[in-house]
Coordinates of C-alpha atoms in Angstrom, one line a residue:
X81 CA 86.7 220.9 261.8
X82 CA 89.2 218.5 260.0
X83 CA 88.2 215.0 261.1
X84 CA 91.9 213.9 261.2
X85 CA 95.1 215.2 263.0
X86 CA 98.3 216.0 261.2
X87 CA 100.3 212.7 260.7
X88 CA 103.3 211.6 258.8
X89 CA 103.1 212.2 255.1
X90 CA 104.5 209.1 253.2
X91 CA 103.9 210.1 249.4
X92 CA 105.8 212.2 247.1
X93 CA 104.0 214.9 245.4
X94 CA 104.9 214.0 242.0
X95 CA 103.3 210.3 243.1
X96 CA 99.9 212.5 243.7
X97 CA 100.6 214.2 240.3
X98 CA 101.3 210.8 238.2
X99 CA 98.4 208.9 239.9
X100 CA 96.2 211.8 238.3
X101 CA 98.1 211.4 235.1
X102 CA 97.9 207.3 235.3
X103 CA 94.1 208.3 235.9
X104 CA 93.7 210.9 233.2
X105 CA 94.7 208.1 230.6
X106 CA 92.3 206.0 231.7
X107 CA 89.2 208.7 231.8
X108 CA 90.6 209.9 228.5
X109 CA 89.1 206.6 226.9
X110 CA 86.3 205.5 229.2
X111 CA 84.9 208.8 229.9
X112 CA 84.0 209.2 226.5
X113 CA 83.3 205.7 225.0
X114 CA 79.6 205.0 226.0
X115 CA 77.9 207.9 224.8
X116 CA 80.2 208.0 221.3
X117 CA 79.2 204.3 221.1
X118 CA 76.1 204.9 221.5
X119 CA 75.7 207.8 218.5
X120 CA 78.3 205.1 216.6
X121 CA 75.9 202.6 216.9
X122 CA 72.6 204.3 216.2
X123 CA 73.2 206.7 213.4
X124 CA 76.9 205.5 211.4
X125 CA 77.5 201.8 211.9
X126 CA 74.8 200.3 209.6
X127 CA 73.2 203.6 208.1
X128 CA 72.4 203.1 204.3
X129 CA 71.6 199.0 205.2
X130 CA 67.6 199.6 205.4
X131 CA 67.1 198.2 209.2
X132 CA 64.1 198.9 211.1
X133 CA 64.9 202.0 213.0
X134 CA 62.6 201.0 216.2
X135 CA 64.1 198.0 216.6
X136 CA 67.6 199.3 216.1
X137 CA 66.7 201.8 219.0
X138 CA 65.5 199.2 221.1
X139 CA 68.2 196.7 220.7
X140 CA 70.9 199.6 221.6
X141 CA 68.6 200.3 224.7
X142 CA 69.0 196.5 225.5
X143 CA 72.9 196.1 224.3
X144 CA 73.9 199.0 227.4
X145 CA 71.8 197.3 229.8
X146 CA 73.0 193.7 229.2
X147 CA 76.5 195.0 229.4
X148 CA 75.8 196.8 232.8
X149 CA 75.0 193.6 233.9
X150 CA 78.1 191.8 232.4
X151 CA 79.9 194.6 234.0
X152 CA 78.3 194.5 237.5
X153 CA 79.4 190.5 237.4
X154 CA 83.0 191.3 236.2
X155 CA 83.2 194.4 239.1
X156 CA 83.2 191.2 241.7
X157 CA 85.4 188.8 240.2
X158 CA 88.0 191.4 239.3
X159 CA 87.6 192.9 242.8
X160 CA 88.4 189.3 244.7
X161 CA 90.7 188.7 242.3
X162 CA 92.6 191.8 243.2
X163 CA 92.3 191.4 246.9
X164 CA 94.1 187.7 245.9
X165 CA 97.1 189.1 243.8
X166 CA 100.1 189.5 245.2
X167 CA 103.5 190.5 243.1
X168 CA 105.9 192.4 243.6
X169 CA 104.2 195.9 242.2
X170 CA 101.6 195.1 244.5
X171 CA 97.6 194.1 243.9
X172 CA 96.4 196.8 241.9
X173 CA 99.2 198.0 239.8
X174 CA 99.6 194.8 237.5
X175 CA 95.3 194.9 236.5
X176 CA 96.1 198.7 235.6
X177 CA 100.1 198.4 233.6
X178 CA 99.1 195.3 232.0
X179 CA 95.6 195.7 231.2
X180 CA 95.5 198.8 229.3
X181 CA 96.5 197.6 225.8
X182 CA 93.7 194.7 225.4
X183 CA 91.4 197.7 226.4
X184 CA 93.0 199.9 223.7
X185 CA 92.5 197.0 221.2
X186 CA 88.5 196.3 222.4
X187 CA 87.9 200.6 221.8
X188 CA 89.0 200.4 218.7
X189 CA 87.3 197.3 217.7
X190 CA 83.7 198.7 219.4
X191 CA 84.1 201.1 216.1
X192 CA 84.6 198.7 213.3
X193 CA 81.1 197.8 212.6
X194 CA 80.6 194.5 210.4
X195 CA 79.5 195.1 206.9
X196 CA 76.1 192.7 206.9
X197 CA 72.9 193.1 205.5
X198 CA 71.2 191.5 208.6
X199 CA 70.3 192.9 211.2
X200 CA 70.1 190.1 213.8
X201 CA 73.9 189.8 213.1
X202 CA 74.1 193.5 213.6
X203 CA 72.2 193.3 216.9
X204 CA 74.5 190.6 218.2
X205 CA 77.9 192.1 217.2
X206 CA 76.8 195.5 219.5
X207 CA 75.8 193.3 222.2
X208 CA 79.1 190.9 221.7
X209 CA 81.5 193.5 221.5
X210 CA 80.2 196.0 223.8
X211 CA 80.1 193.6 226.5
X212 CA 83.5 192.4 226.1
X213 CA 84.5 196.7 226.1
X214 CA 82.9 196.9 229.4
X215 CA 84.5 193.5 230.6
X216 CA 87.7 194.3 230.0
X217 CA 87.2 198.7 231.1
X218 CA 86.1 197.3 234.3
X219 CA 89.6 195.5 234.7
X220 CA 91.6 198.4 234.3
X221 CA 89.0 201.0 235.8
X222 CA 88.5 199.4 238.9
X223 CA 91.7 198.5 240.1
X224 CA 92.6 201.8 238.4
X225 CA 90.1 203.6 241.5
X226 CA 91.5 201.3 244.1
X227 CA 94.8 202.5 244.2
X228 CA 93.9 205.4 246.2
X229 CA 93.0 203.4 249.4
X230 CA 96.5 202.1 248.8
X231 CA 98.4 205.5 248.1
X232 CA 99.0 205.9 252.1
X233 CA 97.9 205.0 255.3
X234 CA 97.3 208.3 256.5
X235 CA 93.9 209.5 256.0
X236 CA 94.4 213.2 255.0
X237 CA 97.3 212.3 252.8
X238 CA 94.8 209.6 251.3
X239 CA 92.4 212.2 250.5
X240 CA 94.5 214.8 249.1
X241 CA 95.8 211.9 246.4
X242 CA 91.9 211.1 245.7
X243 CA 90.8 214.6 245.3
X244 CA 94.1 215.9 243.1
X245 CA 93.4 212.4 240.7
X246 CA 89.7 213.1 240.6
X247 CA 90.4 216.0 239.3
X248 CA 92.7 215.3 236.5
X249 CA 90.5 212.3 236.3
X250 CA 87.4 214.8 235.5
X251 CA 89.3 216.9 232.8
X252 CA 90.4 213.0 230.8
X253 CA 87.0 212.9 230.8
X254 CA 86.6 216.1 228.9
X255 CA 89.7 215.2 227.0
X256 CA 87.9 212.7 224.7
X257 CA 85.9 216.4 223.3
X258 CA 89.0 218.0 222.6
X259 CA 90.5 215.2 220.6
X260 CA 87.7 214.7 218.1
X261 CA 87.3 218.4 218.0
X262 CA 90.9 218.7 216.4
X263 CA 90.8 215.4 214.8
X264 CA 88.0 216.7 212.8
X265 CA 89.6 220.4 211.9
X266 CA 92.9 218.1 210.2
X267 CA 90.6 215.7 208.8
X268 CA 89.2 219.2 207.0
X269 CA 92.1 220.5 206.4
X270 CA 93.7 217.1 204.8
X271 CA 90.7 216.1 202.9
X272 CA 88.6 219.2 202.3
X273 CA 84.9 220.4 203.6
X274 CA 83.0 217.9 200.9
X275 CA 85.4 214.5 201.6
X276 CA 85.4 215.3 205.3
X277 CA 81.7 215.8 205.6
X278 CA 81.4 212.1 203.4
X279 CA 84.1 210.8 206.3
X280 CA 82.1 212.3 208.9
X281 CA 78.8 210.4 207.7
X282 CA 80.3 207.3 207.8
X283 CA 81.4 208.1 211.3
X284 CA 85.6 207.8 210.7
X285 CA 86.4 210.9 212.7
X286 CA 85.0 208.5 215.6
X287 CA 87.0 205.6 214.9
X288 CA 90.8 207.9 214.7
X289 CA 89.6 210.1 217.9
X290 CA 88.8 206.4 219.1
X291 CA 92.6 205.5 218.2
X292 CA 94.1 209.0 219.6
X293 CA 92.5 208.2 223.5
X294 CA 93.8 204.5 223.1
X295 CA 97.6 205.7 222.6
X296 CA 97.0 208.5 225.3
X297 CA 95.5 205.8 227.7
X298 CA 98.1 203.6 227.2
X299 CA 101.3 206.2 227.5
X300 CA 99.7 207.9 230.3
X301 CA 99.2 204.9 232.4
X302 CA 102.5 204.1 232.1
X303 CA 103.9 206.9 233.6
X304 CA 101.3 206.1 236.8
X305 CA 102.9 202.4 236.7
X306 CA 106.4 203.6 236.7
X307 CA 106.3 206.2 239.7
X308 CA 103.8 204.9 242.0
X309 CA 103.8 201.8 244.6
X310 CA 101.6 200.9 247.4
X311 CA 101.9 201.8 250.6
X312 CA 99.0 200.4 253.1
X313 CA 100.1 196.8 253.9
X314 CA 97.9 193.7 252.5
X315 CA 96.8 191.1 255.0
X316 CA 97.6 187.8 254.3
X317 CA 94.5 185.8 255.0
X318 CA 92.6 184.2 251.7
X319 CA 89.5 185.4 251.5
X320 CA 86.6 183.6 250.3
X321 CA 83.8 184.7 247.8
X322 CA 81.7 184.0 250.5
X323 CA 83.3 186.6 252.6
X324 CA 83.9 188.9 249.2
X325 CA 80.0 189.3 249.0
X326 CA 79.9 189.7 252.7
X327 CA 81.8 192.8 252.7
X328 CA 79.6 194.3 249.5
X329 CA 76.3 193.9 251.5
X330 CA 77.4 193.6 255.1
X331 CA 78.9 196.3 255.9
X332 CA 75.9 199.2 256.5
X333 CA 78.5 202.3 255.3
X334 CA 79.9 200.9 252.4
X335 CA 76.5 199.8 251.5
X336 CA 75.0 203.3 252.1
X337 CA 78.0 204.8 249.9
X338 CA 76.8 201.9 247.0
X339 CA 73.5 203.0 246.6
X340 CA 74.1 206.5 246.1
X341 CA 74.7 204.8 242.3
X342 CA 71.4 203.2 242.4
X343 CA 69.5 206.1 244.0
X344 CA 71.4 208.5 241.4
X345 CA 71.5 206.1 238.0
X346 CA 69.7 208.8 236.4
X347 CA 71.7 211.5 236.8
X348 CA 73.9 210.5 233.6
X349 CA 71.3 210.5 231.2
X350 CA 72.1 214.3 230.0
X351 CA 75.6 212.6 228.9
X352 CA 73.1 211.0 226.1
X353 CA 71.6 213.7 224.6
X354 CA 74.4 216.6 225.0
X355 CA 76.1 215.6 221.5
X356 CA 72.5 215.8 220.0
X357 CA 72.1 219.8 222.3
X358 CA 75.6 221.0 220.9
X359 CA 74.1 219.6 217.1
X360 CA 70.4 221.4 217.3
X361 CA 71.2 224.1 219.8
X362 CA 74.2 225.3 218.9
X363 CA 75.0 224.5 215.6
X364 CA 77.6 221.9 214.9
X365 CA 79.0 218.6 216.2
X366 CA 82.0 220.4 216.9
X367 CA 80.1 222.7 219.7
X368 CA 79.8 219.4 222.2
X369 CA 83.1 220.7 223.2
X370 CA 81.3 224.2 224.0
X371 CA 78.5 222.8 225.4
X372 CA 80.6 220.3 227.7
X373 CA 84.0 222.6 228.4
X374 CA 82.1 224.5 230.9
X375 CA 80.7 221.2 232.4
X376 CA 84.3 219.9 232.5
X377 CA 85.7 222.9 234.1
X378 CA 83.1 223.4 236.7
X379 CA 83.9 219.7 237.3
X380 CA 87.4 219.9 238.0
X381 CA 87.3 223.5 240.1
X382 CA 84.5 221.3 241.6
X383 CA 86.9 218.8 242.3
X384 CA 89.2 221.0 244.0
X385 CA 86.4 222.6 245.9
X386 CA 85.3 219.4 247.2
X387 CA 88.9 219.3 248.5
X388 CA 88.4 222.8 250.1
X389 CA 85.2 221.8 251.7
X390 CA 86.4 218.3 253.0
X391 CA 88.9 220.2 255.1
X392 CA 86.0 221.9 257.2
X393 CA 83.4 219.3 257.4
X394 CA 82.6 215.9 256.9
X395 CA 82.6 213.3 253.6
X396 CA 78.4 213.0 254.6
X397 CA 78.1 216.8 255.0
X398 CA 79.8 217.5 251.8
X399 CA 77.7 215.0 249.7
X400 CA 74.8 215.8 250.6
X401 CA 75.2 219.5 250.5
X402 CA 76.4 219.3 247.1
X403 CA 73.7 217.3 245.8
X404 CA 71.3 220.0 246.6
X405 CA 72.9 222.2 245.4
X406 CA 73.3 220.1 241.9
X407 CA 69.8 219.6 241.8
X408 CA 69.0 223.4 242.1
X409 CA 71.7 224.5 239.3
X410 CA 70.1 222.1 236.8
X411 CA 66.9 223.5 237.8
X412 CA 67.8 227.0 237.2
X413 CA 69.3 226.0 233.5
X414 CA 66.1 223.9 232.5
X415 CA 64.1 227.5 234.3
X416 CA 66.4 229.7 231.9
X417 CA 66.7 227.9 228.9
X418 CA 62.8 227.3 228.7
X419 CA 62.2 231.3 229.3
X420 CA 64.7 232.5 226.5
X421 CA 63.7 229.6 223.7
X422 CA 65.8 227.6 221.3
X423 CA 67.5 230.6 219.9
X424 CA 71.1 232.0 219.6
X425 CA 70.6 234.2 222.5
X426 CA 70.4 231.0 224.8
X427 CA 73.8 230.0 223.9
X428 CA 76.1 232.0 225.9
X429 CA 73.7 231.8 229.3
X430 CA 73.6 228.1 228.9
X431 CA 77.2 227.5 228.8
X432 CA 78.1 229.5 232.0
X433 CA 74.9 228.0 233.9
X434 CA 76.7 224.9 232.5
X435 CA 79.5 225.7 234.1
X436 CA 78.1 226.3 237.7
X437 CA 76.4 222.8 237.1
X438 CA 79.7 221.1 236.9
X439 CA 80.5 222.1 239.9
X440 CA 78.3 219.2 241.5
X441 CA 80.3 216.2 239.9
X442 CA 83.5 217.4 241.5
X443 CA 81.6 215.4 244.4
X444 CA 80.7 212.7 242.8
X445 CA 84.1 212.0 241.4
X446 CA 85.8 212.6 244.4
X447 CA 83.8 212.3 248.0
X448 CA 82.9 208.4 247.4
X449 CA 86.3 207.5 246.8
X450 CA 87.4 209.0 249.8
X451 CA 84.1 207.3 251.6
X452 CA 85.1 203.7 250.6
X453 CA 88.5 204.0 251.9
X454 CA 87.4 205.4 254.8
X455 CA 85.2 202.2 255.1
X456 CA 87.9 199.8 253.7
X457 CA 89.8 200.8 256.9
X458 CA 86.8 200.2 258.8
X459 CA 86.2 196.7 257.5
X460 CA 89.7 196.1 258.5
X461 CA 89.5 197.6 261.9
X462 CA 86.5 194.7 262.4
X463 CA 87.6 191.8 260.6
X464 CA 91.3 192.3 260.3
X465 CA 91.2 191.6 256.6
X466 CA 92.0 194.4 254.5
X467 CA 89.7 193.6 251.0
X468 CA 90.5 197.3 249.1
X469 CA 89.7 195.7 245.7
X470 CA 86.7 194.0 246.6
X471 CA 85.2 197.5 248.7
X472 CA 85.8 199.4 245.4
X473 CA 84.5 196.5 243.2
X474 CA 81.0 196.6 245.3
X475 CA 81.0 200.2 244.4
X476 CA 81.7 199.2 241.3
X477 CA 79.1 196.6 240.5
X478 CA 76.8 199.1 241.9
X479 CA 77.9 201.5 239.5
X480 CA 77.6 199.0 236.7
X481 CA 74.0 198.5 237.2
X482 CA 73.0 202.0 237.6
X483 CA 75.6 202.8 234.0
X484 CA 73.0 200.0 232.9
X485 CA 69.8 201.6 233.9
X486 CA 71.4 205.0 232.9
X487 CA 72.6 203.5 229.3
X488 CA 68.9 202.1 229.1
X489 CA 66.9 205.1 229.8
X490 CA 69.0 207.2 228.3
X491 CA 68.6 206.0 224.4
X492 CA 64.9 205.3 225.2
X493 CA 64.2 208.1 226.6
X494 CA 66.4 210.8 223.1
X495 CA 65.6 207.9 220.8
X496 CA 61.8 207.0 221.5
X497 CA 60.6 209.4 224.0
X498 CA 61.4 212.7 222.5
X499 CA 60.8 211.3 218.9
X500 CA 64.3 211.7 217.4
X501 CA 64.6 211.3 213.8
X502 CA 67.2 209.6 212.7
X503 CA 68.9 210.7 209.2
X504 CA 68.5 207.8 206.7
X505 CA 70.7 209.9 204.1
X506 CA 74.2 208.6 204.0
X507 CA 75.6 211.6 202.9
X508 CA 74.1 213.9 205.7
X509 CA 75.0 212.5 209.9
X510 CA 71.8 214.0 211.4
X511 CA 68.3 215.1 210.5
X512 CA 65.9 217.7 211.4
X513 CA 64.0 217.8 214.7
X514 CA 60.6 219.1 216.1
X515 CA 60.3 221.7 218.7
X516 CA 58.6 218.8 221.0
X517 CA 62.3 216.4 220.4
X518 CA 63.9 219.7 221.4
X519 CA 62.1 220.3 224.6
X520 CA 62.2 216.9 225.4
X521 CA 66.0 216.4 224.6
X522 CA 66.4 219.8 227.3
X523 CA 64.3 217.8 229.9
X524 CA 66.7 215.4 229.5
X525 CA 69.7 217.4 229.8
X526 CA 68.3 219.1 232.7
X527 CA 65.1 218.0 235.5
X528 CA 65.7 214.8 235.1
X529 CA 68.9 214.6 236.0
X530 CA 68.3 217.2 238.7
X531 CA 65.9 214.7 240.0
X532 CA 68.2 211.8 240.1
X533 CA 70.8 214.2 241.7
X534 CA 68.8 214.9 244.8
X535 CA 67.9 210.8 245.2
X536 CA 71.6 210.1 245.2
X537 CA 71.7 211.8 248.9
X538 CA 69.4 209.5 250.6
X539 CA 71.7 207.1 251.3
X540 CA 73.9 209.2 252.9
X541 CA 72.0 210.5 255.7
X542 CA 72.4 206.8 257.1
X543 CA 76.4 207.2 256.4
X544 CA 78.1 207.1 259.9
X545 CA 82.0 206.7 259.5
X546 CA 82.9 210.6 260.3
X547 CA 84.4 212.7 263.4
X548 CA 85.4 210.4 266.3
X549 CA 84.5 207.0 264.9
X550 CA 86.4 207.7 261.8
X551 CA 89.6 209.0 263.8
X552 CA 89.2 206.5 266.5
X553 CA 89.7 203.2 263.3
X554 CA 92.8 205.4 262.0
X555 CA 94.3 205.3 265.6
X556 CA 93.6 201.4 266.0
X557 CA 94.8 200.7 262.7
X558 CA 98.0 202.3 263.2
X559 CA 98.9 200.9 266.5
X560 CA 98.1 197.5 264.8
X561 CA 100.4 198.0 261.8
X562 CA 103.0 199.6 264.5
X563 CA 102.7 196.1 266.4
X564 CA 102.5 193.7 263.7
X565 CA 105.9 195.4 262.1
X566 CA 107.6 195.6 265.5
X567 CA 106.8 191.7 265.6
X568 CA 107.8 190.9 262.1
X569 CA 111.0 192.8 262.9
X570 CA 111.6 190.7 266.4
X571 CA 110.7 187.1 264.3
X572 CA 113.3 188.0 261.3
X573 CA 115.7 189.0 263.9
X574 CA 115.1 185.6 265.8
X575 CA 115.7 183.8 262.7

């Protein structure tokens, strides 16, 4: 049963489509910028310079889990920050319009490795600069999520928004693929197979694709800016950090929704080794698209299936159901892949199990968006303080720390615990692997995330704001808007 009743729609459907689009810039960029910094960093920034490889692997280990941190930190300041703007665009919309070109400028910058022979300065620059990347991503990306609790006051119209921008959010993050795939055929075609391949070792069809996904970042954001404006009223009372931090631990649902990240941090660590699957089981560089196109699509039918689901049963129902059934499909790929071997007959059947594993992160990029407006409405039905940015920004610092834990394991586990070799030939990007790397780079792809996947769900089954409760703060809320309105109306007319 829907949890809501039909009530007045207050958005435009080309808003719905434009706060996708605003989204798909942003994804476009982000959604592909930690795992290509992480391949930048380890096999093209400072190949040819003789640096200890171990430590190199370490110290990139170490550079995604310092900037989680500096990310989970910047997730709270921007979120009070943004629960204390007030212009005339509204709170969120001036972080997103206006913050988009210094995060085009810090991407292209994470890509322009110094030219040292040391490599403690080599070690600091990646921790400098990719700490000022996630800094800056998490003032753009956060406010960027926020808007949705902001789109409308109604609930179902609310949802709708969130699960149409999730998914055009879900295929920007597929997008990133697409451009270096056809960056790199011109680059051939411009310079040749031989020039290109020299190009490609030194990482430049990075830094352009790099360039590409800034420009689309910034011109589709734009078009969000320009169409869209906020609808759900902002209360007027300052809010301390005090009661900022209050809201990011105190309130039991919001909290629950939070730790699905921590439970889950895992989950992302396939994202670290699929460039190195597409390179040693299917062949070429270029085949990340293959490998992740199916991902991408079952992502964004999974995004609209999440929508189809939502509409028959609850935000906690729908989580937790597909979280099992994420775990299972990864299970099943690891189950298949292992029986046929690391052979060209395995290509085709991993792609469409791929494709069925997608499915899963329609949820994820959709149902706890939807959740933490659902308990931004409830924090304002207690407190009468409405604190959108710093709900999402809890979520967010959450998310920051697990991205840490995620961007830690994941190097540590491809880079030392599957025994990669790394190509010390400047003339050829990647070097030959063992059977053992191989298995081990498929575990990674595969059970562990499927392990992570289920642990995401835990904190769920203590989620409570569905069915009456959840239609019961709508209600309240509107009759308090309806008042407060009706009041401002009588006190202007007065005066």
């Amino acid at each position: 049963m829907s949890e809501i009743k039909e009530q007045k729609k207050y958005m435009k459907f080309s808003e719905i489509i434009t706060y996708g689009i605003g989204l798909f810039g942003v994804a476009l960029l982000t959604g592909w910028m930690p795992d290509y910094t992480a391949t930048f960093f380890a096999d093209f920034a400072f190949k040819g310079k003789g640096f200890d490889t171990v430590t190199m692997s370490n110290a990139i280990s170490m550079v995604f889990l310092v900037a989680g941190v500096v990310g989970a930190v910047c997730e709270l300041i921007i979120g009070y920050l943004v629960d204390r703007t007030r212009t005339k665009f509204g709170k969120v919309k001036p972080w997103v319009g206006f913050g988009v070109i210094p995060l085009a400028v810090i991407s292209l910058l994470v890509f322009v490795a110094p030219n040292t022979g040391s490599q403690t300065m080599a070690i600091i620059w990646m921790f400098v600069i990719y700490s000022l990347y996630t800094a800056v991503s998490c003032a753009v990306e956060s406010p960027s999520n926020c808007f949705g609790s902001l789109c409308s006051p109604n609930p179902g119209e609310r949802s709708t928004a969130i699960s149409i921008s999730s998914f055009l959010r879900s295929v920007g993050q597929s997008g990133g693929m697409v451009v270096i795939m056809v960056v790199g055929l011109i680059m051939k075609a411009v310079m040749g197979q031989q020039q290109f391949k020299n190009a490609e070792g030194q990482g430049m069809d990075l830094i352009i694709s790099t360039a590409v996904c800034a420009l689309g970042l910034i011109l589709f954001t734009m078009i969000f800016f320009a169409n869209n404006k906020e609808r759900v009223p902002f209360t007027q009372e300052k809010i301390s950090i005090k009661d900022s931090i209050k809201v990011v631990f105190g309130n039991k649902n919001l909290l629950m929704v939070s730790l699905t990240k921590l439970t889950g941090c895992g989950r992302g660590v396939y994202g670290t080794v699929s460039l190195y699957i597409a390179i040693y089981l299917l062949g070429s560089k270029d085949l990340k698209l293959a490998l992740l196109l199916p991902m991408g699509i079952g992502t964004a039918v999974g995004t609209l299936l999440v929508n189809f689901v939502l509409k028959k049963f609850s935000t906690k129902k729908t989580f937790i159901f597909f979280c099992i059934y994420g775990a299972s499909s990864l299970a099943i790929l690891y189950l298949v892949s292992s029986a046929i071997g690391f052979n060209k007959t395995l290509i085709i059947p991993f792609l469409i199990i791929n494709f069925f594993c997608g499915l899963q992160h329609g949820n994820t990029n959709t149902t706890p968006n939807i959740m933490i407006a659902d308990c931004v409405d409830e924090i304002e039905y207690k407190t009468g303080k409405r604190q959108d940015g710093v709900a999402y920004a809890g979520y967010g610092l959450f998310s920051k720390v697990a991205s840490a834990l995620t961007k830690g394991l994941g190097p540590w586990l491809l880079y030392t615990w599957s025994q990669y070799q790394v190509s010390t030939d400047v003339n050829v990007a990647y070097a030959a692997q063992t059977d053992t790397t191989l298995n081990r780079m498929l575990m990674i792809y595969t059970i562990i995330p499927a392990v992570f996947v289920l642990l995401q769900a835990v904190p769920i089954f203590f989620y409570d704001n569905v069915g009456k409760k959840k239609a019961m703060i709508t209600e309240a809320l509107q009759e308090r808007r309806a008042a407060a309105a009706a009041e401002n109306g009588d006190a202007a007319d007065e005066a």
